[in-house]
XYZ file of N, CA, C and O in Angstrom:
696
model
N 110.814 62.573 154.855
C 112.234 62.703 155.112
C 112.481 62.297 156.561
O 111.762 62.709 157.455
N 113.499 61.506 156.793
C 113.780 61.044 158.152
C 114.344 62.184 158.989
O 114.837 63.173 158.461
N 114.255 62.027 160.291
C 114.749 63.062 161.197
C 116.231 63.307 161.037
O 116.705 64.427 161.135
N 117.000 62.245 160.760
C 118.448 62.366 160.611
C 118.786 63.166 159.347
O 119.642 64.057 159.368
N 118.104 62.878 158.234
C 118.340 63.599 156.973
C 117.938 65.059 157.135
O 118.631 65.965 156.674
N 116.817 65.300 157.819
C 116.351 66.670 158.039
C 117.375 67.443 158.870
O 117.692 68.591 158.577
N 117.928 66.831 159.909
C 118.920 67.494 160.761
C 120.181 67.832 159.977
O 120.747 68.916 160.115
N 120.623 66.911 159.109
C 121.816 67.159 158.288
C 121.534 68.293 157.302
O 122.367 69.182 157.098
N 120.339 68.293 156.705
C 119.980 69.349 155.752
C 119.969 70.705 156.431
O 120.493 71.686 155.900
N 119.369 70.799 157.618
C 119.335 72.060 158.360
C 120.748 72.495 158.727
O 121.112 73.671 158.594
N 121.585 71.568 159.165
C 122.966 71.903 159.541
C 123.733 72.433 158.345
O 124.484 73.409 158.453
N 123.553 71.811 157.174
C 124.231 72.296 155.960
C 123.729 73.674 155.561
O 124.510 74.537 155.146
N 122.443 73.917 155.687
C 121.891 75.231 155.356
C 122.466 76.301 156.266
O 122.860 77.381 155.818
N 122.517 76.021 157.574
C 123.074 76.990 158.523
C 124.546 77.233 158.227
O 125.015 78.370 158.214
N 125.307 76.178 157.943
C 126.730 76.323 157.638
C 126.917 77.154 156.376
O 127.812 77.999 156.303
N 126.065 76.948 155.371
C 126.165 77.723 154.127
C 125.941 79.201 154.384
O 126.644 80.049 153.858
N 124.931 79.525 155.199
C 124.649 80.921 155.518
C 125.832 81.545 156.236
O 126.241 82.660 155.942
N 126.418 80.831 157.183
C 127.565 81.353 157.931
C 128.741 81.592 156.996
O 129.376 82.640 157.029
N 129.030 80.624 156.115
C 130.159 80.766 155.187
C 129.914 81.919 154.231
O 130.785 82.751 153.996
N 128.706 81.991 153.663
C 128.411 83.074 152.718
C 128.420 84.434 153.397
O 128.860 85.415 152.818
N 127.958 84.514 154.639
C 127.986 85.783 155.365
C 129.418 86.246 155.562
O 129.730 87.413 155.390
N 130.277 85.328 155.906
C 131.692 85.679 156.089
C 132.317 86.126 154.796
O 133.096 87.071 154.756
N 131.967 85.477 153.671
C 132.528 85.863 152.373
C 132.054 87.242 151.984
O 132.806 88.049 151.456
N 130.783 87.558 152.249
C 130.262 88.887 151.917
C 130.960 89.952 152.738
O 131.343 90.986 152.230
N 131.122 89.708 154.053
C 131.785 90.688 154.891
C 133.223 90.892 154.460
O 133.736 91.996 154.467
N 133.893 89.822 154.029
C 135.289 89.926 153.620
C 135.432 90.744 152.346
O 136.443 91.360 152.104
N 134.385 90.774 151.535
C 134.464 91.534 150.279
C 133.857 92.912 150.413
O 133.691 93.615 149.436
N 133.468 93.301 151.582
C 133.022 94.665 151.798
C 131.535 94.857 151.639
O 131.075 95.973 151.539
N 130.740 93.803 151.585
C 129.300 93.973 151.456
C 128.772 94.677 152.691
O 129.155 94.382 153.807
N 127.906 95.614 152.475
C 127.289 96.305 153.595
C 128.045 97.538 154.037
O 127.520 98.332 154.775
N 129.275 97.738 153.586
C 129.931 98.973 153.965
C 129.717 99.998 152.857
O 129.379 99.673 151.744
N 129.891 101.251 153.171
C 129.592 102.311 152.213
C 130.757 102.647 151.308
O 130.641 103.520 150.472
N 131.884 102.021 151.500
C 133.046 102.340 150.670
C 132.954 101.597 149.355
O 132.613 100.426 149.310
N 133.261 102.299 148.265
C 133.225 101.662 146.944
C 134.388 100.700 146.819
O 135.485 100.970 147.289
N 134.126 99.575 146.200
C 135.191 98.622 145.927
C 135.430 98.603 144.440
O 134.509 98.800 143.655
N 136.662 98.393 143.978
C 136.937 98.418 142.547
C 136.290 97.231 141.855
O 136.109 96.179 142.439
N 135.923 97.448 140.587
C 135.415 96.355 139.765
C 136.564 95.403 139.502
O 137.733 95.770 139.588
N 136.243 94.157 139.130
C 137.288 93.187 138.813
C 138.212 93.727 137.741
O 139.413 93.598 137.823
N 137.643 94.362 136.714
C 138.471 94.842 135.616
C 139.282 96.071 136.001
O 140.157 96.484 135.270
N 138.979 96.675 137.159
C 139.716 97.859 137.592
C 140.900 97.505 138.482
O 141.624 98.382 138.893
N 141.088 96.232 138.799
C 142.130 95.888 139.758
C 143.510 96.285 139.292
O 144.392 96.503 140.098
N 143.695 96.443 137.977
C 145.011 96.859 137.492
C 145.316 98.297 137.888
O 146.459 98.700 137.924
N 144.288 99.083 138.195
C 144.510 100.473 138.566
C 144.643 100.653 140.074
O 144.922 101.729 140.538
N 144.439 99.596 140.837
C 144.558 99.683 142.282
C 146.018 99.475 142.651
O 146.635 98.512 142.226
N 146.594 100.408 143.423
C 148.002 100.248 143.764
C 148.220 98.972 144.551
O 147.438 98.624 145.412
N 149.314 98.285 144.234
C 149.626 97.062 144.962
C 150.336 97.422 146.250
O 150.946 98.476 146.383
N 150.269 96.513 147.206
C 150.921 96.744 148.490
C 152.427 96.689 148.300
O 152.954 95.838 147.595
N 153.123 97.623 148.916
C 154.581 97.659 148.827
C 155.140 97.780 150.240
O 154.418 98.060 151.190
N 156.425 97.625 150.338
C 157.082 97.762 151.639
C 156.913 99.191 152.126
O 156.868 100.127 151.334
N 156.801 99.383 153.433
C 156.628 100.732 153.956
C 157.809 101.620 153.575
O 158.942 101.184 153.551
N 157.513 102.863 153.298
C 158.536 103.824 152.913
C 159.286 104.301 154.157
O 158.708 104.438 155.225
N 160.555 104.583 153.982
C 161.334 105.102 155.098
C 161.331 106.626 155.109
O 161.855 107.240 156.011
N 160.706 107.248 154.098
C 160.638 108.709 154.037
C 159.702 109.215 155.133
O 158.834 108.499 155.613
N 159.861 110.485 155.484
C 159.034 111.049 156.547
C 157.633 111.383 156.063
O 156.720 111.439 156.855
N 157.441 111.635 154.778
C 156.100 111.900 154.271
C 155.788 110.902 153.160
O 156.677 110.500 152.414
N 154.538 110.499 153.071
C 154.197 109.506 152.049
C 154.315 110.097 150.648
O 154.074 111.282 150.433
N 154.710 109.236 149.711
C 154.817 109.675 148.316
C 153.417 109.868 147.767
O 152.486 109.153 148.130
N 153.244 110.855 146.881
C 151.916 111.062 146.291
C 151.520 109.855 145.450
O 152.368 109.210 144.833
N 150.236 109.555 145.442
C 149.711 108.436 144.663
C 149.666 108.867 143.199
O 148.938 109.775 142.834
N 150.485 108.232 142.375
C 150.528 108.571 140.953
C 149.792 107.544 140.106
O 149.853 107.594 138.892
N 149.087 106.615 140.767
C 148.332 105.611 140.043
C 147.129 106.280 139.381
O 146.352 106.939 140.057
N 146.988 106.126 138.072
C 145.834 106.755 137.419
C 144.544 106.095 137.903
O 144.479 104.874 138.048
N 143.556 106.903 138.174
C 142.273 106.393 138.634
C 141.406 106.044 137.434
O 141.277 106.839 136.516
N 140.854 104.865 137.439
C 139.963 104.446 136.376
C 138.587 105.018 136.666
O 138.065 104.879 137.756
N 138.026 105.704 135.689
C 136.691 106.270 135.863
C 135.895 106.072 134.580
O 136.454 105.721 133.542
N 134.618 106.295 134.679
C 133.737 106.115 133.537
C 134.013 107.183 132.487
O 134.028 108.376 132.794
N 134.248 106.764 131.267
C 134.479 107.688 130.155
C 133.184 107.911 129.378
O 132.844 109.050 129.052
N 132.460 106.834 129.079
C 131.237 106.915 128.275
C 130.200 105.951 128.828
O 130.513 104.811 129.154
N 128.975 106.440 128.915
C 127.820 105.593 129.199
C 126.932 105.698 127.957
O 126.406 106.765 127.658
N 126.804 104.600 127.226
C 126.100 104.587 125.940
C 124.960 103.580 126.016
O 125.173 102.434 126.426
N 123.769 104.013 125.638
C 122.614 103.117 125.650
C 121.895 103.171 124.313
O 121.799 104.239 123.703
N 121.401 102.005 123.900
C 120.562 101.894 122.716
C 119.237 101.321 123.180
O 119.208 100.292 123.857
N 118.143 101.992 122.825
C 116.836 101.479 123.229
C 115.836 101.701 122.100
O 116.044 102.521 121.216
N 114.745 100.939 122.164
C 113.651 101.121 121.216
C 113.617 100.088 120.121
O 114.147 98.986 120.260
N 112.998 100.460 119.010
C 112.816 99.544 117.894
C 111.637 98.628 118.137
O 111.018 98.635 119.195
N 111.284 97.844 117.131
C 110.148 96.922 117.241
C 110.319 95.920 118.368
O 109.377 95.594 119.069
N 111.524 95.416 118.537
C 111.772 94.363 119.525
C 112.021 94.916 120.924
O 112.190 94.162 121.868
N 112.068 96.226 121.068
C 112.310 96.800 122.388
C 113.741 96.621 122.854
O 113.993 96.190 123.974
N 114.674 96.951 121.995
C 116.098 96.798 122.328
C 116.443 97.666 123.528
O 115.960 98.784 123.673
N 117.282 97.141 124.392
C 117.806 97.912 125.525
C 119.201 97.390 125.831
O 119.374 96.417 126.556
N 120.192 98.031 125.251
C 121.583 97.625 125.399
C 122.360 98.775 126.023
O 122.029 99.940 125.838
N 123.418 98.421 126.745
C 124.242 99.439 127.388
C 125.705 99.076 127.260
O 126.082 97.906 127.348
N 126.511 100.100 127.064
C 127.960 99.963 127.037
C 128.522 100.969 128.032
O 128.188 102.151 127.960
N 129.326 100.481 128.962
C 130.038 101.349 129.900
C 131.518 101.254 129.567
O 132.108 100.182 129.683
N 132.100 102.359 129.121
C 133.502 102.409 128.730
C 134.276 103.212 129.758
O 133.881 104.328 130.108
N 135.366 102.628 130.224
C 136.183 103.256 131.263
C 137.466 103.830 130.662
O 137.885 103.460 129.566
N 138.091 104.724 131.415
C 139.270 105.437 130.925
C 140.463 104.531 130.649
O 141.360 104.920 129.916
N 140.467 103.327 131.201
C 141.569 102.402 130.924
C 141.320 101.554 129.680
O 142.124 100.696 129.339
N 140.193 101.794 128.999
C 139.881 101.052 127.776
C 138.993 99.845 127.990
O 138.529 99.245 127.025
N 138.738 99.469 129.248
C 137.827 98.349 129.469
C 136.400 98.831 129.249
O 136.080 99.996 129.493
N 135.583 97.924 128.735
C 134.170 98.266 128.579
C 133.322 97.027 128.819
O 133.742 95.907 128.566
N 132.140 97.283 129.338
C 131.189 96.225 129.628
C 129.958 96.442 128.767
O 129.439 97.553 128.691
N 129.517 95.370 128.127
C 128.321 95.398 127.292
C 127.243 94.582 127.983
O 127.484 93.435 128.372
N 126.075 95.182 128.146
C 124.923 94.498 128.729
C 123.774 94.565 127.736
O 123.435 95.655 127.271
N 123.212 93.411 127.410
C 122.072 93.353 126.500
C 120.993 92.465 127.109
O 121.254 91.714 128.049
N 119.800 92.539 126.527
C 118.702 91.697 127.016
C 118.930 90.236 126.672
O 118.470 89.359 127.368
N 119.621 89.973 125.574
C 119.705 88.621 125.042
C 120.919 87.822 125.485
O 120.970 86.616 125.269
N 121.929 88.480 126.040
C 123.163 87.779 126.410
C 123.622 88.252 127.783
O 123.321 89.369 128.186
N 124.396 87.417 128.477
C 124.979 87.883 129.740
C 125.960 89.034 129.478
O 126.516 89.148 128.381
N 126.165 89.865 130.465
C 127.131 90.963 130.337
C 128.510 90.406 130.024
O 128.870 89.327 130.481
N 129.255 91.173 129.248
C 130.621 90.757 128.915
C 131.534 91.972 128.995
O 131.117 93.091 128.743
N 132.781 91.711 129.369
C 133.766 92.786 129.517
C 134.884 92.577 128.513
O 135.337 91.457 128.289
N 135.317 93.674 127.902
C 136.337 93.657 126.859
C 137.299 94.816 127.105
O 137.087 95.613 128.001
N 138.322 94.912 126.265
C 139.261 96.032 126.374
C 139.639 96.526 124.980
O 139.998 95.736 124.118
N 139.559 97.849 124.817
C 140.033 98.472 123.583
C 141.551 98.574 123.643
O 142.117 98.834 124.709
N 142.199 98.412 122.502
C 143.642 98.646 122.488
C 143.883 100.158 122.524
O 142.969 100.967 122.357
N 145.118 100.546 122.757
C 145.455 101.964 122.939
C 145.083 102.795 121.715
O 144.581 103.921 121.842
N 145.298 102.258 120.517
C 144.981 103.008 119.293
C 143.474 103.257 119.177
O 143.046 104.383 118.927
N 142.669 102.215 119.382
C 141.212 102.353 119.270
C 140.672 103.303 120.344
O 139.783 104.117 120.071
N 141.224 103.225 121.561
C 140.793 104.117 122.632
C 141.162 105.566 122.287
O 140.350 106.475 122.475
N 142.351 105.773 121.763
C 142.766 107.121 121.365
C 141.884 107.699 120.260
O 141.516 108.876 120.301
N 141.538 106.865 119.285
C 140.659 107.318 118.201
C 139.276 107.678 118.728
O 138.694 108.687 118.330
N 138.763 106.851 119.639
C 137.451 107.131 120.205
C 137.473 108.411 121.031
O 136.560 109.238 120.945
N 138.529 108.608 121.803
C 138.653 109.857 122.579
C 138.682 111.072 121.648
O 138.041 112.090 121.923
N 139.411 110.965 120.544
C 139.468 112.072 119.581
C 138.094 112.321 118.956
O 137.678 113.472 118.804
N 137.386 111.247 118.619
C 136.041 111.392 118.057
C 135.090 112.037 119.061
O 134.256 112.876 118.693
N 135.194 111.646 120.328
C 134.357 112.259 121.361
C 134.650 113.747 121.500
O 133.728 114.568 121.618
N 135.913 114.103 121.459
C 136.290 115.512 121.552
C 135.749 116.285 120.348
O 135.193 117.373 120.490
N 135.892 115.705 119.148
C 135.402 116.364 117.935
C 133.880 116.487 117.918
O 133.343 117.441 117.355
N 133.181 115.529 118.515
C 131.715 115.581 118.541
C 131.224 116.750 119.402
O 130.143 117.268 119.167
N 132.020 117.169 120.369
C 131.706 118.317 121.222
C 130.260 118.257 121.726
O 129.430 119.099 121.385
N 129.971 117.242 122.522
C 128.609 117.023 123.001
C 128.004 118.233 123.689
O 126.801 118.474 123.598
N 128.825 119.019 124.362
C 128.325 120.197 125.067
C 127.733 121.249 124.146
O 126.922 122.069 124.579
N 128.103 121.229 122.880
C 127.571 122.218 121.937
C 126.300 121.734 121.242
O 125.675 122.490 120.503
N 125.913 120.488 121.476
C 124.752 119.913 120.794
C 123.496 120.014 121.663
O 123.592 120.063 122.889
N 122.331 120.015 121.012
C 121.091 119.948 121.810
C 121.047 118.638 122.581
O 121.600 117.620 122.138
N 120.393 118.631 123.723
C 120.293 117.426 124.532
C 119.442 116.345 123.880
O 119.663 115.158 124.108
N 118.452 116.738 123.094
C 117.586 115.789 122.387
C 117.588 116.127 120.906
O 117.184 117.217 120.515
N 118.016 115.171 120.114
C 117.994 115.302 118.656
C 117.114 114.159 118.164
O 117.598 113.125 117.714
N 115.822 114.333 118.321
C 114.843 113.270 118.106
C 113.752 113.779 117.167
O 113.260 114.898 117.327
N 113.334 112.942 116.237
C 112.145 113.219 115.436
C 110.969 112.658 116.221
O 110.763 111.442 116.262
N 110.218 113.530 116.863
C 109.123 113.103 117.738
C 108.014 112.384 116.970
O 107.210 111.670 117.569
N 107.959 112.558 115.642
C 106.937 111.892 114.832
C 107.357 110.488 114.404
O 106.531 109.695 113.977
N 108.630 110.182 114.486
C 109.134 108.867 114.059
C 108.710 107.809 115.077
O 108.679 108.059 116.277
N 108.384 106.640 114.580
C 107.965 105.534 115.447
C 108.924 104.369 115.301
O 109.481 104.123 114.231
N 109.087 103.642 116.384
C 109.889 102.417 116.409
C 111.326 102.636 115.952
O 111.930 101.765 115.340
N 111.854 103.790 116.265
C 113.256 104.096 115.960
C 114.106 103.734 117.180
O 113.633 103.744 118.304
N 115.354 103.428 116.925
C 116.282 103.289 118.035
C 116.590 104.675 118.565
O 116.688 105.642 117.795
N 116.774 104.769 119.855
C 117.278 105.992 120.459
C 118.633 105.664 121.068
O 118.809 104.619 121.692
N 119.571 106.547 120.849
C 120.940 106.387 121.321
C 121.190 107.466 122.363
O 121.058 108.650 122.076
N 121.553 107.044 123.561
C 121.847 107.980 124.641
C 123.344 107.904 124.906
O 123.872 106.837 125.223
N 124.002 109.031 124.787
C 125.449 109.104 124.948
C 125.761 110.109 126.050
O 125.383 111.283 125.957
N 126.413 109.639 127.111
C 126.820 110.506 128.217
C 128.341 110.483 128.300
O 128.959 109.416 128.338
N 128.919 111.682 128.315
C 130.379 111.823 128.356
C 130.721 113.167 128.989
O 130.214 114.207 128.565
N 131.564 113.134 130.021
C 132.058 114.335 130.694
C 130.934 115.302 131.079
O 131.021 116.502 130.849
N 129.865 114.762 131.653
C 128.780 115.600 132.149
C 127.768 116.045 131.106
O 126.824 116.752 131.435
N 127.958 115.657 129.864
C 127.022 116.021 128.800
C 126.267 114.775 128.354
O 126.858 113.707 128.213
N 124.979 114.937 128.112
C 124.142 113.838 127.654
C 123.426 114.281 126.394
O 122.815 115.350 126.352
N 123.507 113.435 125.373
C 122.797 113.682 124.123
C 122.013 112.426 123.786
O 122.543 111.313 123.860
N 120.748 112.617 123.410
C 119.901 111.519 122.965
C 119.527 111.803 121.526
O 119.036 112.891 121.210
N 119.775 110.825 120.652
C 119.491 111.000 119.229
C 118.865 109.731 118.668
O 119.059 108.641 119.200
N 118.115 109.903 117.595
C 117.603 108.745 116.862
C 118.243 108.675 115.469
O 117.842 107.869 114.646
N 119.214 109.529 115.226
C 119.984 109.601 113.979
C 119.135 110.013 112.778
O 119.556 109.841 111.639
N 117.949 110.595 113.015
C 117.142 111.060 111.880
C 117.655 112.390 111.345
O 117.417 112.704 110.185
N 118.321 113.152 112.178
C 118.974 114.393 111.722
C 120.477 114.163 111.768
O 120.990 113.596 112.726
N 121.141 114.613 110.755
C 122.563 114.327 110.613
C 123.431 115.319 111.397
O 123.340 116.526 111.202
N 124.213 114.758 112.272
C 125.295 115.454 112.961
C 126.505 114.555 112.765
O 126.763 113.670 113.604
N 127.227 114.711 111.666
C 128.252 113.726 111.278
C 129.251 113.362 112.373
O 129.583 112.182 112.525
N 129.701 114.328 113.161
C 130.692 114.014 114.197
C 130.070 113.195 115.325
O 130.693 112.288 115.860
N 128.813 113.485 115.673
C 128.101 112.690 116.667
C 127.772 111.310 116.105
O 127.959 110.297 116.771
N 127.287 111.280 114.873
C 126.919 110.008 114.243
C 128.106 109.048 114.200
O 127.948 107.838 114.410
N 129.297 109.590 113.948
C 130.499 108.755 113.895
C 130.748 108.059 115.241
O 131.040 106.860 115.291
N 130.583 108.801 116.337
C 130.774 108.231 117.668
C 129.696 107.184 117.950
O 129.992 106.088 118.443
N 128.449 107.512 117.626
C 127.343 106.584 117.870
C 127.573 105.280 117.120
O 127.430 104.189 117.687
N 127.957 105.365 115.857
C 128.184 104.148 115.066
C 129.360 103.330 115.611
O 129.299 102.097 115.654
N 130.400 104.003 116.050
C 131.562 103.296 116.610
C 131.161 102.551 117.894
O 131.493 101.385 118.075
N 130.410 103.214 118.757
C 129.982 102.584 120.002
C 128.960 101.470 119.743
O 129.000 100.425 120.395
N 128.090 101.671 118.768
C 127.108 100.636 118.432
C 127.802 99.368 117.927
O 127.395 98.249 118.267
N 128.879 99.532 117.177
C 129.643 98.355 116.716
C 130.232 97.597 117.901
O 130.262 96.350 117.906
N 130.698 98.313 118.918
C 131.219 97.635 120.113
C 130.118 96.862 120.833
O 130.338 95.736 121.293
N 128.931 97.453 120.914
C 127.799 96.760 121.548
C 127.457 95.508 120.757
O 127.299 94.421 121.324
N 127.348 95.642 119.444
C 126.958 94.508 118.610
C 127.999 93.389 118.624
O 127.652 92.217 118.551
N 129.269 93.759 118.750
C 130.333 92.743 118.783
C 130.414 92.071 120.165
O 130.932 90.962 120.273
N 129.931 92.781 121.197
C 130.039 92.283 122.569
C 129.186 91.107 122.796
O 129.364 90.198 123.482
C-alpha cells in the first residue's frame, strides 16, 4: 500500500472514531441514566412550551414498564427464546434462529392477557412445576409482578397453561 493511501486510510479511521464517539455521547452512552427504548418513545412526554403556573403540573404520562418476561428453553434442539412484554402492549421476541423483532398487541388482546395473568395468580403457585424425571422437555419461565414460575407443562394448571400457550404463540409468530 502506498504511503498516500495509508495516510488517507488512517485519517478516515480516526475521523470515524471521532464521529462515532460523538454519536455515542449524544445518545447517552456511558452515563448511568436509563434511556427509553425506541418502542417506548410514545410514553416519553414531548417538549411543550414552559408553563406560566407557579408550580409544575404533575406528570400524568403513563410509564411503560415490563409486564411479562417469558422464556422457553430446552428440548432436543436446545431452544432458548424470550418474550419481553411491556405495559403499553409492545413486545420483543428474541430467538436463536432469527433477529429480535418488536410487535404490539392491540388493546383487546392485551386486556385478555392481563385478565389471564390475573386469573393464573402466579403468587399462589409453586415456583417450580417440573417433572424432574422428564428429559428433553421445554421449560417455560414466566415472570410477572415479582412472581416467577417455571413449568414444563407435565402437571396441569389450566389457568397457568392458558397463559403459557398464549405467550408461546406470540413467540412462535414473532
